[in-house]
């Protein structure tokens, strides 16, 4: 992809991958330019979302970003706190995060997933005004939907290895499976 093609994706909105009956709705910070250009969430090769999703047991095999439409078959979905694509998350304002939190709340109220998993605790803190939030389950709910803050899978997040992220994502998977009223595993 050329730099011109990537730059042309700036401010594009990437459609959500959602359905009714989701166990977990994963929520990224916002789409990167490559994701917006390709139409696939977490598309940058250094992003660890797809490998961590598999390593944590959410998917039976490693999916590529181009296979994102398979997620609802596992009762998983993807959205973003802020819809518009940027080269870096630091291009977003605090107000955009707060507005994104309001939009996300309405989306969750409509879809009613069991869990909302925000991949990036700083994004969660800003979007929901919870400056003390840590990685893990949150006290806040949106209706009956529980919230879990997960480590950001970006390759730029050097604080977390893929293996450590997979353990945290696995904790969420176990919680979602144990709370699944249908008792249905993917």
Tab-separated table of C-alpha atoms in Angstrom:
chain	number	residue	atom	x	y	z
A	1	UNK	CA	0.000	0.000	0.000
A	2	UNK	CA	1.412	3.383	-0.939
A	3	UNK	CA	1.721	6.321	1.458
A	4	UNK	CA	-0.837	8.148	-0.679
A	5	UNK	CA	-3.343	5.293	-0.322
A	6	UNK	CA	-2.805	5.222	3.433
A	7	UNK	CA	-3.192	8.983	3.738
A	8	UNK	CA	-6.415	8.809	1.711
A	9	UNK	CA	-7.836	6.539	4.443
A	10	UNK	CA	-7.465	9.276	7.087
A	11	UNK	CA	-10.786	10.010	8.828
A	12	UNK	CA	-12.566	7.057	7.176
A	13	UNK	CA	-14.970	5.096	9.351
A	14	UNK	CA	-14.489	1.335	9.550
A	15	UNK	CA	-17.758	-0.612	9.886
A	16	UNK	CA	-18.262	-2.608	13.074
A	17	UNK	CA	-18.286	-6.401	13.024
A	18	UNK	CA	-21.309	-7.104	15.208
A	19	UNK	CA	-24.370	-9.289	15.614
A	20	UNK	CA	-26.925	-10.006	18.288
A	21	UNK	CA	-26.081	-12.471	21.048
A	22	UNK	CA	-22.385	-11.596	21.384
A	23	UNK	CA	-20.459	-12.936	24.348
A	24	UNK	CA	-17.731	-10.308	23.908
A	25	UNK	CA	-17.673	-7.071	21.946
A	26	UNK	CA	-14.019	-6.063	21.591
A	27	UNK	CA	-13.526	-2.330	21.354
A	28	UNK	CA	-10.386	-0.854	19.848
A	29	UNK	CA	-9.240	2.718	20.363
A	30	UNK	CA	-9.801	3.798	16.741
A	31	UNK	CA	-8.924	2.389	13.327
A	32	UNK	CA	-5.424	2.907	12.031
A	33	UNK	CA	-4.879	4.014	8.450
A	34	UNK	CA	-4.086	0.501	7.207
A	35	UNK	CA	-7.263	-0.835	8.809
A	36	UNK	CA	-9.334	1.921	7.218
A	37	UNK	CA	-7.669	1.400	3.840
A	38	UNK	CA	-8.218	-2.382	3.862
A	39	UNK	CA	-11.557	-2.426	5.695
A	40	UNK	CA	-10.165	-4.857	8.276
A	41	UNK	CA	-9.839	-4.220	11.999
A	42	UNK	CA	-6.381	-4.590	13.586
A	43	UNK	CA	-4.833	-4.937	10.108
A	44	UNK	CA	-1.305	-3.679	10.825
A	45	UNK	CA	1.073	-6.680	10.725
A	46	UNK	CA	2.664	-5.761	14.082
A	47	UNK	CA	-0.679	-5.644	15.871
A	48	UNK	CA	-1.085	-8.668	18.127
A	49	UNK	CA	-4.892	-8.714	18.396
A	50	UNK	CA	-5.492	-11.692	16.105
A	51	UNK	CA	-2.676	-13.882	17.500
A	52	UNK	CA	-3.673	-13.050	21.101
A	53	UNK	CA	-7.328	-13.781	20.345
A	54	UNK	CA	-6.290	-17.262	19.214
A	55	UNK	CA	-3.666	-17.837	21.942
A	56	UNK	CA	-6.261	-16.991	24.603
A	57	UNK	CA	-8.715	-19.559	23.256
A	58	UNK	CA	-11.339	-17.211	21.816
A	59	UNK	CA	-10.868	-18.687	18.329
A	60	UNK	CA	-9.941	-22.273	17.421
A	61	UNK	CA	-7.377	-21.077	14.865
A	62	UNK	CA	-5.465	-17.924	14.046
A	63	UNK	CA	-7.707	-15.671	11.977
A	64	UNK	CA	-6.316	-13.039	9.655
A	65	UNK	CA	-7.826	-9.547	9.630
A	66	UNK	CA	-9.514	-10.393	6.309
A	67	UNK	CA	-11.457	-13.138	8.123
A	68	UNK	CA	-13.007	-10.743	10.663
A	69	UNK	CA	-16.530	-11.579	9.467
A	70	UNK	CA	-16.104	-15.028	11.083
A	71	UNK	CA	-16.038	-13.483	14.564
A	72	UNK	CA	-19.828	-13.477	15.104
A	73	UNK	CA	-19.826	-17.267	14.583
A	74	UNK	CA	-17.766	-17.355	17.815
A	75	UNK	CA	-20.152	-14.807	19.384
A	76	UNK	CA	-17.457	-12.118	19.197
A	77	UNK	CA	-17.532	-8.674	17.616
A	78	UNK	CA	-15.376	-5.582	17.072
A	79	UNK	CA	-16.059	-1.867	17.332
A	80	UNK	CA	-13.995	1.203	18.289
A	81	UNK	CA	-14.217	3.956	20.890
A	82	UNK	CA	-13.608	6.567	18.176
A	83	UNK	CA	-14.789	5.681	14.685
A	84	UNK	CA	-12.484	7.841	12.547
A	85	UNK	CA	-9.154	6.545	11.303
A	86	UNK	CA	-5.889	8.234	12.210
A	87	UNK	CA	-2.216	7.397	11.872
A	88	UNK	CA	-1.812	7.473	15.683
A	89	UNK	CA	-4.213	7.452	18.617
A	90	UNK	CA	-2.578	10.609	20.011
A	91	UNK	CA	-4.244	12.503	17.139
A	92	UNK	CA	-7.561	12.081	18.966
A	93	UNK	CA	-8.824	14.636	21.467
A	94	UNK	CA	-10.151	13.876	24.937
A	95	UNK	CA	-13.534	15.169	23.755
A	96	UNK	CA	-13.524	12.646	20.890
A	97	UNK	CA	-12.902	9.877	23.442
A	98	UNK	CA	-15.713	11.135	25.694
A	99	UNK	CA	-18.123	11.391	22.734
A	100	UNK	CA	-16.955	7.942	21.628
A	101	UNK	CA	-17.808	6.651	25.110
A	102	UNK	CA	-21.344	8.034	24.765
A	103	UNK	CA	-21.762	6.461	21.308
A	104	UNK	CA	-20.277	3.191	22.540
A	105	UNK	CA	-22.687	3.138	25.472
A	106	UNK	CA	-25.646	3.499	23.095
A	107	UNK	CA	-24.227	0.752	20.858
A	108	UNK	CA	-23.821	-1.610	23.822
A	109	UNK	CA	-27.346	-0.821	25.033
A	110	UNK	CA	-28.624	-1.821	21.597
A	111	UNK	CA	-26.468	-4.954	21.065
A	112	UNK	CA	-26.385	-6.104	24.707
A	113	UNK	CA	-23.218	-8.242	24.595
A	114	UNK	CA	-22.332	-10.078	27.798
A	115	UNK	CA	-18.993	-8.274	27.941
A	116	UNK	CA	-17.536	-5.099	26.445
A	117	UNK	CA	-13.760	-5.518	26.235
A	118	UNK	CA	-11.948	-2.218	25.710
A	119	UNK	CA	-8.463	-2.917	24.357
A	120	UNK	CA	-6.548	-0.066	25.898
A	121	UNK	CA	-7.021	0.961	29.522
A	122	UNK	CA	-6.118	4.595	28.779
A	123	UNK	CA	-8.857	4.764	26.143
A	124	UNK	CA	-11.290	3.252	28.642
A	125	UNK	CA	-10.278	5.752	31.328
A	126	UNK	CA	-10.804	8.726	29.019
A	127	UNK	CA	-13.993	7.503	27.328
A	128	UNK	CA	-15.710	6.652	30.606
A	129	UNK	CA	-14.124	9.207	32.947
A	130	UNK	CA	-12.603	6.548	35.198
A	131	UNK	CA	-9.045	7.736	35.811
A	132	UNK	CA	-8.258	4.950	38.269
A	133	UNK	CA	-9.286	1.996	36.071
A	134	UNK	CA	-6.805	-0.861	35.807
A	135	UNK	CA	-6.551	-3.816	33.448
A	136	UNK	CA	-9.247	-6.354	34.277
A	137	UNK	CA	-12.970	-6.388	35.054
A	138	UNK	CA	-14.503	-3.016	35.870
A	139	UNK	CA	-17.183	-2.149	38.419
A	140	UNK	CA	-19.096	-0.143	35.807
A	141	UNK	CA	-21.709	-1.891	33.680
A	142	UNK	CA	-23.815	-0.768	30.740
A	143	UNK	CA	-27.162	-2.323	31.510
A	144	UNK	CA	-26.386	-6.011	32.045
A	145	UNK	CA	-23.145	-5.777	30.031
A	146	UNK	CA	-19.995	-6.131	32.108
A	147	UNK	CA	-16.825	-4.275	31.078
A	148	UNK	CA	-13.237	-5.530	30.979
A	149	UNK	CA	-10.223	-3.324	30.204
A	150	UNK	CA	-7.596	-5.248	28.264
A	151	UNK	CA	-4.044	-4.368	27.265
A	152	UNK	CA	-3.723	-2.627	23.922
A	153	UNK	CA	-2.466	-5.218	21.379
A	154	UNK	CA	-0.568	-2.634	19.344
A	155	UNK	CA	3.012	-3.580	18.593
A	156	UNK	CA	3.925	-0.229	20.163
A	157	UNK	CA	2.746	-1.485	23.576
A	158	UNK	CA	6.045	-2.961	24.733
A	159	UNK	CA	4.861	-3.287	28.358
A	160	UNK	CA	2.871	-6.385	27.457
A	161	UNK	CA	4.176	-9.470	25.673
A	162	UNK	CA	1.798	-11.467	23.496
A	163	UNK	CA	1.905	-14.309	26.051
A	164	UNK	CA	0.996	-11.984	28.945
A	165	UNK	CA	-1.786	-10.437	26.883
A	166	UNK	CA	-3.104	-13.892	26.016
A	167	UNK	CA	-3.307	-14.704	29.734
A	168	UNK	CA	-5.369	-11.560	30.405
A	169	UNK	CA	-7.596	-12.147	27.374
A	170	UNK	CA	-7.944	-15.745	28.588
A	171	UNK	CA	-9.190	-14.508	31.956
A	172	UNK	CA	-11.932	-12.623	30.119
A	173	UNK	CA	-12.733	-15.693	27.988
A	174	UNK	CA	-13.108	-17.841	31.103
A	175	UNK	CA	-15.354	-15.237	32.751
A	176	UNK	CA	-17.486	-14.956	29.602
A	177	UNK	CA	-17.816	-18.723	29.301
A	178	UNK	CA	-18.729	-19.186	32.958
A	179	UNK	CA	-21.393	-16.485	32.734
A	180	UNK	CA	-22.846	-17.691	29.412
A	181	UNK	CA	-26.534	-18.378	30.134
A	182	UNK	CA	-26.829	-20.462	26.975
A	183	UNK	CA	-23.853	-22.607	27.996
A	184	UNK	CA	-22.686	-22.480	24.402
A	185	UNK	CA	-18.999	-22.705	23.612
A	186	UNK	CA	-17.781	-21.613	20.183
